[in-house]
PDB file of C-alpha atoms in Angstrom:
ATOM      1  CA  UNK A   1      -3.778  16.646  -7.576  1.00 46.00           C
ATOM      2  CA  UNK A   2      -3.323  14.233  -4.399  1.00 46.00           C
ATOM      3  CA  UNK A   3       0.372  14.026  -5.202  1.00 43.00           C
ATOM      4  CA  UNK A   4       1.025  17.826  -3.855  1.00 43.00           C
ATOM      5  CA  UNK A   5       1.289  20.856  -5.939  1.00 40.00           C
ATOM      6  CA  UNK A   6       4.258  22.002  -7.947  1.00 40.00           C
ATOM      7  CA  UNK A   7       6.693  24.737  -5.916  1.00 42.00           C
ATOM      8  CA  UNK A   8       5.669  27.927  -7.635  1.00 41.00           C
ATOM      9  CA  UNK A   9       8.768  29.422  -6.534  1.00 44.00           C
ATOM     10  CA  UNK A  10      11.283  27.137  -6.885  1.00 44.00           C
ATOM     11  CA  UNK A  11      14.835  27.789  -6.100  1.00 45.00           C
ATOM     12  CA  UNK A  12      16.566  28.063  -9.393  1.00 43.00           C
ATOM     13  CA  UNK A  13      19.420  25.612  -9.855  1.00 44.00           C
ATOM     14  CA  UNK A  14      23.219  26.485  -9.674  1.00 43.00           C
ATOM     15  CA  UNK A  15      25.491  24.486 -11.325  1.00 44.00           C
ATOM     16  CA  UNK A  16      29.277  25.417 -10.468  1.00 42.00           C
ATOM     17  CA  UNK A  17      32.552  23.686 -11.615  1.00 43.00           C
ATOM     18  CA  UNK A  18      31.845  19.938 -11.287  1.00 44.00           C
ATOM     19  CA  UNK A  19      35.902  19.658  -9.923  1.00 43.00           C
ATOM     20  CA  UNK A  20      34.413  21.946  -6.673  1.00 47.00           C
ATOM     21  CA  UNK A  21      34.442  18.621  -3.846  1.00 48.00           C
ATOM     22  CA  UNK A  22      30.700  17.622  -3.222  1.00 55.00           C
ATOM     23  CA  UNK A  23      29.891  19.712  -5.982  1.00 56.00           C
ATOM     24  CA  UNK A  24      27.361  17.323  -8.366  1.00 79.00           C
ATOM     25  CA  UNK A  25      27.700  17.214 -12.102  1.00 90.00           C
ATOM     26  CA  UNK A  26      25.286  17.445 -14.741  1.00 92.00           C
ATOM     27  CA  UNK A  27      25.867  14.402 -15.824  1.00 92.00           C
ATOM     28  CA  UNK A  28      25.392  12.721 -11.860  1.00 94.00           C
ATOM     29  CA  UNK A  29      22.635  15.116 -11.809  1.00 95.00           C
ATOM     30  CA  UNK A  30      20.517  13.780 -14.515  1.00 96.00           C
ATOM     31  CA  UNK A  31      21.727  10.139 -13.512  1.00 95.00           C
ATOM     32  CA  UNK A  32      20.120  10.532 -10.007  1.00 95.00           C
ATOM     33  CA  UNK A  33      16.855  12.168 -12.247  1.00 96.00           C
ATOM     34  CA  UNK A  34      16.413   9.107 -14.607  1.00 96.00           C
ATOM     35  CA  UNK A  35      17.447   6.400 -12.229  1.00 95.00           C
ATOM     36  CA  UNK A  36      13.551   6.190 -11.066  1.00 93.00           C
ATOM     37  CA  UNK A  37      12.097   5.504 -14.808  1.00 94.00           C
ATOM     38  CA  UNK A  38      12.241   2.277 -16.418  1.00 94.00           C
ATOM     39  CA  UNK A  39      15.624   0.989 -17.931  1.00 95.00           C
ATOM     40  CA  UNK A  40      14.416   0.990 -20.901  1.00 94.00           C
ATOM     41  CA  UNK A  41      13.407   4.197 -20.457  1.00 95.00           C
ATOM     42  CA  UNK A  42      16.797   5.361 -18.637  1.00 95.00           C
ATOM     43  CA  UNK A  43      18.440   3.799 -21.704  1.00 96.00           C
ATOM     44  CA  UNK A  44      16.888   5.828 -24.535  1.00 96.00           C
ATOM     45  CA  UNK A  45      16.777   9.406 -22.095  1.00 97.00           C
ATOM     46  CA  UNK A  46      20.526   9.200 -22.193  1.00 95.00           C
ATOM     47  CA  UNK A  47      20.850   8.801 -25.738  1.00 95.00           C
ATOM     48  CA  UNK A  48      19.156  12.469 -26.513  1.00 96.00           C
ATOM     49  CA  UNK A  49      22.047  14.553 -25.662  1.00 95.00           C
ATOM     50  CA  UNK A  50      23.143  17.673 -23.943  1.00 96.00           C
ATOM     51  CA  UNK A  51      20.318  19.366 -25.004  1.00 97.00           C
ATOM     52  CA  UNK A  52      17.951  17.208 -23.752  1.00 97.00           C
ATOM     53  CA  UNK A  53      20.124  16.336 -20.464  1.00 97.00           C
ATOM     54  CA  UNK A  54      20.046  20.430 -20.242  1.00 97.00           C
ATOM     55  CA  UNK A  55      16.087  20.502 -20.498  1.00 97.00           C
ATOM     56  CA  UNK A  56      14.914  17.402 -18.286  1.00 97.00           C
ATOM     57  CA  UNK A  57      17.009  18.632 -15.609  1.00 97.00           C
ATOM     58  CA  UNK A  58      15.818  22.081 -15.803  1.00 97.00           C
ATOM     59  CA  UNK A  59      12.329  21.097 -16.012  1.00 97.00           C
ATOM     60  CA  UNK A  60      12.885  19.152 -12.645  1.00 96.00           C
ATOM     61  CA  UNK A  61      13.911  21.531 -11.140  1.00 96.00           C
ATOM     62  CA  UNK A  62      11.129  24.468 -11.703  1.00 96.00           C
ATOM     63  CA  UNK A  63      12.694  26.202 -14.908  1.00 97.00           C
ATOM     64  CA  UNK A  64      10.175  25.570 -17.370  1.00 98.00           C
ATOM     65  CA  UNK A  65      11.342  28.642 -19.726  1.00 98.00           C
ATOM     66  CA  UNK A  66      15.068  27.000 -20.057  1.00 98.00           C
ATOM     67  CA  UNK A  67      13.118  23.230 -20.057  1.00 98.00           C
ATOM     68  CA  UNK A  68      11.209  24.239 -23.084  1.00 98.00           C
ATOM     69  CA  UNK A  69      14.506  26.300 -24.969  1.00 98.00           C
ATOM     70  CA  UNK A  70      16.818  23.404 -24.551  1.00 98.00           C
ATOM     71  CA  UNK A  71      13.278  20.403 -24.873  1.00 98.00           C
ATOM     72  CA  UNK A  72      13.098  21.931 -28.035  1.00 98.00           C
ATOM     73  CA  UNK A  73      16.617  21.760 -29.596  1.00 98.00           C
ATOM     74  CA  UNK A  74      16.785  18.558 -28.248  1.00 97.00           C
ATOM     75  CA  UNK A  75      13.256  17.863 -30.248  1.00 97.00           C
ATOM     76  CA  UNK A  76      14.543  19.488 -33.147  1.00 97.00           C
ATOM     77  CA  UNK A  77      17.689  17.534 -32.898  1.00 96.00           C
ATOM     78  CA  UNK A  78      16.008  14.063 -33.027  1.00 95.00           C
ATOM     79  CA  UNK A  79      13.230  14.996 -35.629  1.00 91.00           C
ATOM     80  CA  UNK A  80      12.743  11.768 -37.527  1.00 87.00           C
ATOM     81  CA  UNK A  81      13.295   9.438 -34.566  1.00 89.00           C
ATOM     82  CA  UNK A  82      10.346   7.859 -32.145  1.00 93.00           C
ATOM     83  CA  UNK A  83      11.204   9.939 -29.009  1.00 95.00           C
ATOM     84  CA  UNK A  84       9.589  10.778 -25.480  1.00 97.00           C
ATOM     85  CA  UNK A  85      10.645  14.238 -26.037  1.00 97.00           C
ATOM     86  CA  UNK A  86       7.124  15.672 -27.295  1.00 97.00           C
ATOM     87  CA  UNK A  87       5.883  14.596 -23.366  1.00 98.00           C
ATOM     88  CA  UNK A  88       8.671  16.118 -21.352  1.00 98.00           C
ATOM     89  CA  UNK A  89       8.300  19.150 -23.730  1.00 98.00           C
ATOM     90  CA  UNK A  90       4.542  18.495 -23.299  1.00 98.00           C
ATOM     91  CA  UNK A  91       5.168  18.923 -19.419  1.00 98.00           C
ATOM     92  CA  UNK A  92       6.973  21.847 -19.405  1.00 98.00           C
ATOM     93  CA  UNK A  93       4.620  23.891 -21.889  1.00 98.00           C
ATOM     94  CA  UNK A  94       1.743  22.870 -19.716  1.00 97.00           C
ATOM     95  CA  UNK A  95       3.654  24.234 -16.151  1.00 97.00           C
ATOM     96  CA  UNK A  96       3.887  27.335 -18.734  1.00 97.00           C
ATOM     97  CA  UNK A  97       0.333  27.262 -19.281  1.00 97.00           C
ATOM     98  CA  UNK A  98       1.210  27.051 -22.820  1.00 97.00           C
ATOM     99  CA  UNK A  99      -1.858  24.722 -23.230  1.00 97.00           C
ATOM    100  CA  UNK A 100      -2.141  25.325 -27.105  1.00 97.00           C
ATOM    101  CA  UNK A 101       1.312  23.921 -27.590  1.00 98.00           C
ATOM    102  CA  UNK A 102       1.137  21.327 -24.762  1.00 98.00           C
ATOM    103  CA  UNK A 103      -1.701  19.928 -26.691  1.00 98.00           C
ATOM    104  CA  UNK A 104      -0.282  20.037 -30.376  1.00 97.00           C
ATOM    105  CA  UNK A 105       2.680  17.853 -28.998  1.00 97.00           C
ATOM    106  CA  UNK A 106       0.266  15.425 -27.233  1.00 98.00           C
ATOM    107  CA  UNK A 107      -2.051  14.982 -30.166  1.00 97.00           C
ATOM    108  CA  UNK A 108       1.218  13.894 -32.548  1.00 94.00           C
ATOM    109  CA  UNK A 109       2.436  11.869 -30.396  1.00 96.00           C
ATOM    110  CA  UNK A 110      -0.774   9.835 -28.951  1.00 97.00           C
ATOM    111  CA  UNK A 111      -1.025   9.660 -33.283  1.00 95.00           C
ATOM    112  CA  UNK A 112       2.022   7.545 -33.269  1.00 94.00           C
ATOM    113  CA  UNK A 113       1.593   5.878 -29.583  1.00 95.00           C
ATOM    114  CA  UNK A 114      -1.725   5.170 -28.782  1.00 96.00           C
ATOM    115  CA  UNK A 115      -0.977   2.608 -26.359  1.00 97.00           C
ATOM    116  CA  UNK A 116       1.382   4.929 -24.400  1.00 97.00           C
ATOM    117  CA  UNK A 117      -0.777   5.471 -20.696  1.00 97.00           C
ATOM    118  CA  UNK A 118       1.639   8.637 -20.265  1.00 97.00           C
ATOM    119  CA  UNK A 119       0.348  10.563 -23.165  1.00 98.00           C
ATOM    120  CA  UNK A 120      -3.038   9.976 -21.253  1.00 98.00           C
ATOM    121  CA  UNK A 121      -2.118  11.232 -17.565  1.00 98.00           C
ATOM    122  CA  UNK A 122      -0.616  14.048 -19.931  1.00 98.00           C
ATOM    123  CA  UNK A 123      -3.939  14.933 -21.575  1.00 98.00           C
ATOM    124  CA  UNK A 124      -5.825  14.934 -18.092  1.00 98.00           C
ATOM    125  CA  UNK A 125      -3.277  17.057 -16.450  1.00 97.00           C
ATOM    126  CA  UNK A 126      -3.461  19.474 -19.404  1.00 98.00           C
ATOM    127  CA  UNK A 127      -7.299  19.374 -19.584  1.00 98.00           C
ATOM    128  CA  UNK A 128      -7.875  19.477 -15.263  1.00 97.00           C
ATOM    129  CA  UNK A 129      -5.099  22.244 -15.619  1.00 96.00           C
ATOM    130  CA  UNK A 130      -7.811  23.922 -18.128  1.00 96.00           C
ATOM    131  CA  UNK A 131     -10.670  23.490 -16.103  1.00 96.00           C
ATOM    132  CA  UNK A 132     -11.811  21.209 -18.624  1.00 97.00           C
ATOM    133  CA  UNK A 133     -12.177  17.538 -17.405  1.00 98.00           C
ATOM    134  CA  UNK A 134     -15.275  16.874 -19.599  1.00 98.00           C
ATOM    135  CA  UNK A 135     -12.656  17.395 -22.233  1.00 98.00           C
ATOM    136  CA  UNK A 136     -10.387  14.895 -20.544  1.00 98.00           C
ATOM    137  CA  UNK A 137     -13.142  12.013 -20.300  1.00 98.00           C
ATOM    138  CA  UNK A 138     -13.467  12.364 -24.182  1.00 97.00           C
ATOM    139  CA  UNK A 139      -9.307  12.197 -24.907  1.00 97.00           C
ATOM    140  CA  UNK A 140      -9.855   8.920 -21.826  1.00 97.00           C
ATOM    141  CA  UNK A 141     -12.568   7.504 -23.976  1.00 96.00           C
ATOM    142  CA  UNK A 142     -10.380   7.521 -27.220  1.00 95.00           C
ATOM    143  CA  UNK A 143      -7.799   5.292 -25.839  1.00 97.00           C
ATOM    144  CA  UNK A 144      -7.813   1.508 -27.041  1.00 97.00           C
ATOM    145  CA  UNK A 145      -9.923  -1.072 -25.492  1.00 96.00           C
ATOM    146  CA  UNK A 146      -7.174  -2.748 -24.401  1.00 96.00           C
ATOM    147  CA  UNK A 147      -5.459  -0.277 -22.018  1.00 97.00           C
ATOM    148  CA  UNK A 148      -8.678   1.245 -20.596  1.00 96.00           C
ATOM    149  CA  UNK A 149      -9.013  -1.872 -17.681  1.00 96.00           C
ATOM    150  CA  UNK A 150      -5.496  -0.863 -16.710  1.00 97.00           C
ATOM    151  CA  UNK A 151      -4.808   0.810 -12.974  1.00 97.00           C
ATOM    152  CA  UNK A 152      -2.945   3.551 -14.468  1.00 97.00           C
ATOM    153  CA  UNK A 153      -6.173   4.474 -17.051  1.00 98.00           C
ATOM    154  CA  UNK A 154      -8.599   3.893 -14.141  1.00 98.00           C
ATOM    155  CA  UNK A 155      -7.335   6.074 -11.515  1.00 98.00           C
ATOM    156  CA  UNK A 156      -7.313   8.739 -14.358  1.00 98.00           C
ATOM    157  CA  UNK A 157     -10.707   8.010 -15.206  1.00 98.00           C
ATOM    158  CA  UNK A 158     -11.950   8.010 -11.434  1.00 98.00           C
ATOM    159  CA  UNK A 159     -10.129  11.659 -11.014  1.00 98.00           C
ATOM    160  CA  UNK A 160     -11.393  12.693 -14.103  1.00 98.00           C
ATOM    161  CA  UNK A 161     -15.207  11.455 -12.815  1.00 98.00           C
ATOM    162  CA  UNK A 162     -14.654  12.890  -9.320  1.00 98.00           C
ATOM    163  CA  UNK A 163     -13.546  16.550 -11.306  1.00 98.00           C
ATOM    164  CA  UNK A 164     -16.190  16.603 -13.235  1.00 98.00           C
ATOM    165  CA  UNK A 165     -18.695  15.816  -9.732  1.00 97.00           C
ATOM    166  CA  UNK A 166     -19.962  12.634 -11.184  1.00 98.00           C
ATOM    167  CA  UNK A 167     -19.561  11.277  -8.049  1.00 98.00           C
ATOM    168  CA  UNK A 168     -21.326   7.857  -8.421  1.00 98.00           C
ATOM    169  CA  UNK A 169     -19.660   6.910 -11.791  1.00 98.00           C
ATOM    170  CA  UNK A 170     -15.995   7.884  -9.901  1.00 98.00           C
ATOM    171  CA  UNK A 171     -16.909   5.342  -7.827  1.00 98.00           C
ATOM    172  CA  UNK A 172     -18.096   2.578  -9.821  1.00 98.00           C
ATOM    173  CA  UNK A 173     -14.672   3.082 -11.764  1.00 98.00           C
ATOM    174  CA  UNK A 174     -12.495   2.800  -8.454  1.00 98.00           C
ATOM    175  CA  UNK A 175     -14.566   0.253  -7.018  1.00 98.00           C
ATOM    176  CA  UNK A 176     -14.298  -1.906 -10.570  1.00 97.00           C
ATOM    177  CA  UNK A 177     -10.486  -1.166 -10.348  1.00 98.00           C
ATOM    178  CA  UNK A 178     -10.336  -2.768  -7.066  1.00 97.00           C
ATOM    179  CA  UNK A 179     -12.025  -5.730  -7.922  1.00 97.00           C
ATOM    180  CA  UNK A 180      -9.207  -6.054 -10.897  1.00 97.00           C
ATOM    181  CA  UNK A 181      -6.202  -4.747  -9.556  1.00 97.00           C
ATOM    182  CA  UNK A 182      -7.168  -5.257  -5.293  1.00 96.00           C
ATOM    183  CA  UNK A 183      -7.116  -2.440  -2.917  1.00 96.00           C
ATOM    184  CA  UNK A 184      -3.945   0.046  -3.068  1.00 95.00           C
ATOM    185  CA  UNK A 185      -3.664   3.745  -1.435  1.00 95.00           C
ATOM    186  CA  UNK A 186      -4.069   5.029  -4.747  1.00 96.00           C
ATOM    187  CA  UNK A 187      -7.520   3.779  -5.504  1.00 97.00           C
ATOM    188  CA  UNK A 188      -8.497   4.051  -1.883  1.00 97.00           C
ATOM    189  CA  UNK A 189      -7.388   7.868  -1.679  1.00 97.00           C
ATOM    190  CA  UNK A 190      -9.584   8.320  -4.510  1.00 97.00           C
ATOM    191  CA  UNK A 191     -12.655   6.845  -2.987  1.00 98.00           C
ATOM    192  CA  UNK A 192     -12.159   8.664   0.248  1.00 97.00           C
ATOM    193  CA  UNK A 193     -12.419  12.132  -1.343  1.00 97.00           C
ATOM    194  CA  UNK A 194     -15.385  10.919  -3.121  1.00 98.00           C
ATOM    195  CA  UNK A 195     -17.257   9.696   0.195  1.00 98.00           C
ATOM    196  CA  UNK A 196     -16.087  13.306   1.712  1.00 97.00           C
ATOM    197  CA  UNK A 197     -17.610  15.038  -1.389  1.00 97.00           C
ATOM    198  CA  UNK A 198     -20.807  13.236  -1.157  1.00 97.00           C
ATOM    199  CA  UNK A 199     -20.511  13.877   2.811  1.00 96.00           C
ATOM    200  CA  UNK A 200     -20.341  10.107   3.970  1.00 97.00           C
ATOM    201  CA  UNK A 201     -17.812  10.463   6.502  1.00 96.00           C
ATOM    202  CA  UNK A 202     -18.468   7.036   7.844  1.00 96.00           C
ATOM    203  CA  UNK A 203     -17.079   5.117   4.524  1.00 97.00           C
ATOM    204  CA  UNK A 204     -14.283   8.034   3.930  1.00 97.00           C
ATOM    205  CA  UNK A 205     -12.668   7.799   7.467  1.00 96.00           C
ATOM    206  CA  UNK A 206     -12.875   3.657   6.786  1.00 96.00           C
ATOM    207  CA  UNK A 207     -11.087   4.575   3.635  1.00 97.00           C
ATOM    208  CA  UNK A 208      -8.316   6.727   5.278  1.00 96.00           C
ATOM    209  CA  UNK A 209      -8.282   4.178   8.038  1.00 95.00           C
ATOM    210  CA  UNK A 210      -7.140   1.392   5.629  1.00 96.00           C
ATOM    211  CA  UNK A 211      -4.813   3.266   4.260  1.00 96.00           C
ATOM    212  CA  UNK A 212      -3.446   4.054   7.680  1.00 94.00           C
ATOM    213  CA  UNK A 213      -3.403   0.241   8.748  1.00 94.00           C
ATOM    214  CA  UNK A 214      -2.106  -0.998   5.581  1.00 94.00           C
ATOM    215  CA  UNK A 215       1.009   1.370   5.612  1.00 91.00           C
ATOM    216  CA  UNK A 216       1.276   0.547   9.000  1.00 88.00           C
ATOM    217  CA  UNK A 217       1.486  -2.974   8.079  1.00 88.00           C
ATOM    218  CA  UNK A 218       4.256  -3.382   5.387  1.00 87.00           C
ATOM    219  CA  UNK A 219       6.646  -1.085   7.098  1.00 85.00           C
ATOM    220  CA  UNK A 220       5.160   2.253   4.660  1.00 86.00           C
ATOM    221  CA  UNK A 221       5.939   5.810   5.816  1.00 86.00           C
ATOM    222  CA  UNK A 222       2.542   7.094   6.533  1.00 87.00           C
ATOM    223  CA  UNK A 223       1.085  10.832   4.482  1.00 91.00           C
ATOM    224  CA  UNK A 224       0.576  13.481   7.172  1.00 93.00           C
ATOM    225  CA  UNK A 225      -2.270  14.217   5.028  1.00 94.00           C
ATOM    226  CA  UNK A 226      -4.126  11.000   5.268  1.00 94.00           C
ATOM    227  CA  UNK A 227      -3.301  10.909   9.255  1.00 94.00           C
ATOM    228  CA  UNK A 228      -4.644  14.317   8.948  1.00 94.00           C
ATOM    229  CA  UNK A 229      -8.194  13.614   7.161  1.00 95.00           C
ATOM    230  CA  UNK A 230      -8.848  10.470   9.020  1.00 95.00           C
ATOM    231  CA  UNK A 231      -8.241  12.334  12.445  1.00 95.00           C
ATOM    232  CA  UNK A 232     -10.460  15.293  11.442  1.00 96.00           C
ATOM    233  CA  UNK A 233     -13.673  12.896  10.363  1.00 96.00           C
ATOM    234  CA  UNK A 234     -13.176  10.796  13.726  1.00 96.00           C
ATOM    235  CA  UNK A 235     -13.627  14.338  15.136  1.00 96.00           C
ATOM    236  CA  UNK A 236     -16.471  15.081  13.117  1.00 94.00           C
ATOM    237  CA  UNK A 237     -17.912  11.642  13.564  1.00 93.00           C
ATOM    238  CA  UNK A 238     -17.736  12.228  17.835  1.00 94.00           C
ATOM    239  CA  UNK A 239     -14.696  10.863  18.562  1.00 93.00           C
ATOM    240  CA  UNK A 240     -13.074  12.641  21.310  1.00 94.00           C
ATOM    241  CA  UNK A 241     -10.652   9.920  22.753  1.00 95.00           C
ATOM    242  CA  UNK A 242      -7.308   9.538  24.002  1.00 95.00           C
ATOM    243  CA  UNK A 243      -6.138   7.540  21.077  1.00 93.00           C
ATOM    244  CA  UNK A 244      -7.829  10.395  18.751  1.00 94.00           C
ATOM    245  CA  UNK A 245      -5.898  13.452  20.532  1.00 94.00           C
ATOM    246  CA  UNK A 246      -2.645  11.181  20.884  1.00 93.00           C
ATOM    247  CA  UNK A 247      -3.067  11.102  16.487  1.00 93.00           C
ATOM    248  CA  UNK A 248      -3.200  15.252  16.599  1.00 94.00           C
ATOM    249  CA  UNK A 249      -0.019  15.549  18.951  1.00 93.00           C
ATOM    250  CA  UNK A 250       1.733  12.924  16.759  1.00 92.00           C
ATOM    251  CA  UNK A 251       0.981  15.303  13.898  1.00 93.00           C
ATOM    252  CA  UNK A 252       2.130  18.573  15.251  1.00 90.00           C
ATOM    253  CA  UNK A 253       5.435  16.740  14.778  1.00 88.00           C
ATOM    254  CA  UNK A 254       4.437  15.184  11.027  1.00 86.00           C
ATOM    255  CA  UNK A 255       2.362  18.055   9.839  1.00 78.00           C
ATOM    256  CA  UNK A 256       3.899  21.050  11.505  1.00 78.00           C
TER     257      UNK A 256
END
C-alpha cells in the first residue's frame, strides 16, 4: 500500500553481548519498538514476556519464521488472558503468506473485540494480500455501526473501494470522510490515485498539490513520492516551466 512495501530481504538482526559499548539490548531494543503505540498499549506489550519481547522484535525486523516460533509461545503462554498477541501473530503469518492461519487468529479475536479498528486494517491487509478485496468489503461491512464513520475504518473502506476499481464509491467514502474528519494527506492521497485511475489529472495534481502546500505549511517533511506524482501530471498537463524543472532537480536529490 501507499505506506511503501515491506524489505523482502531484510538484514537479519544481530544481537551481541549487551555489555559491548553502543551495543543495544533487547530490552532498549523493544523499548525504542513500543515507545510509538499507545501507553496503554506500551503498558500491557511489556507485560507478555521474553517470548513475546523475542517475537515483536523479530517480526520488526523482517524474521517472520522466528516472529511466529517465539508469537506463539508467547500466545500459548498467556492462553486465558485478553491479549494483542493473536494480531502481531496475525501479522507475521500473513508476511508468511500463511493466510489460513492469519485468518483463524483474526476471526477469534474480532469474536472477542469487535470494536478493535486493528483487527480490521488486519483483515484488509490479509484479504488485498489475497487478491481478494471483495472479501475485505464484506469483513468492513461486519464491523459495528458505531466505528464504521471513523477515519481509521474509512480510509480502509476507500482502499478497499479503489482495489476493487469501484472508483466512484472510493470516492464518495473519502470525500464523506473529509466532510467528518477535514482534509488530511491520508484521505487526500487516496483521492489522488483515484482521479489518476479514472485519468482526471486536473483534480489528482490539485490533490498532490495540497498535500504539497499543506506540508509545506506546518513545517512537514514532504514524500518524494507525492513531489514526484504532482511533478509528472504538471508535465502531462503542459507544464514545462522553470518552477516545474526546478521540482525535478530538487528531486534528483530527494528521490535519487
Amino acid at each position: 500500500d501507499d505506506a511503501g512495501e515491506e524489505d523482502k530481504n531484510p538484514e537479519p538482526l544481530v544481537l551481541t553481548d549487551p555489555a559491548e559499548p553502543g551495543v543495544q539490548s533487547e530490552d532498549e531494543i523493544f523499548t525504542v519498538l513500543i515507545s510509538s503505540l499507545p501507553d496503554h498499549v506500551q503498558k500491557v506489550y511489556a507485560r507478555y514476556g521474553e517470548a513475546f519481547k523475542k517475537g515483536y522484535i523479530s517480526l520488526n525486523h523482517g524474521d517472520f519464521q522466528k516472529a511466529v516460533q517465539q508469537l506463539s509461545i508467547a500466545h500459548e503462554e498467556n492462553a486465558g488472558s485478553m491479549t494483542y498477541i493473536p494480531l502481531e501473530l496475525a501479522t507475521a503469518y500473513i508476511h508468511l503468506r500463511n493466510f489460513s492461519k492469519a485468518l483463524e487468529l483474526l476471526d477469534e479475536y474480532a469474536a472477542q473485540n469487535p470494536y478493535d479498528i486493528r483487527v480490521y486494517q488486519l483483515f484488509c491487509e490479509l484479504f488485498w494480500e489475497e487478491g481478494s478485496p471483495k472479501i475485505a468489503m464484506a469483513r468492513l461491512s461486519t464491523a459495528p455501526e458505531s466505528i464504521r464513520s471513523e477515519k481509521a475504518m474509512q480510509l480502509l473502506a476507500g482502499e478497499t473501494l479503489y482495489r476493487i476499481g469501484a472508483y466512484d464509491a472510493a470516492e464518495n467514502t473519502f470525500m464523506q470522510a473529509i466532510r467528518i474528519h477535514g482534509k488530511d494527506e491520508l484521505l487526500m492521497r487516496g483521492l489522488a490515485k483515484i482521479y489518476e485511475a479514472r485519468g482526471e489529472i486536473v483534480k489528482a495534481r490539485e490533490s498532490y498539490a495540497w498535500i504539497l502546500n499543506h506540508n509545506a505549511g506546518c513545517g512537514c517533511s514532504i514524500d518524494p513520492f507525492i513531489k514526484r506524482r504532482y511533478a509528472d501530471l504538471c508535465f502531462k498537463s503542459g507544464d514545462r516551466s522553470a518552477r516545474l524543472l526546478e521540482i525535478y532537480f530538487s528531486l534528483v536529490t530527494d528521490d535519487p
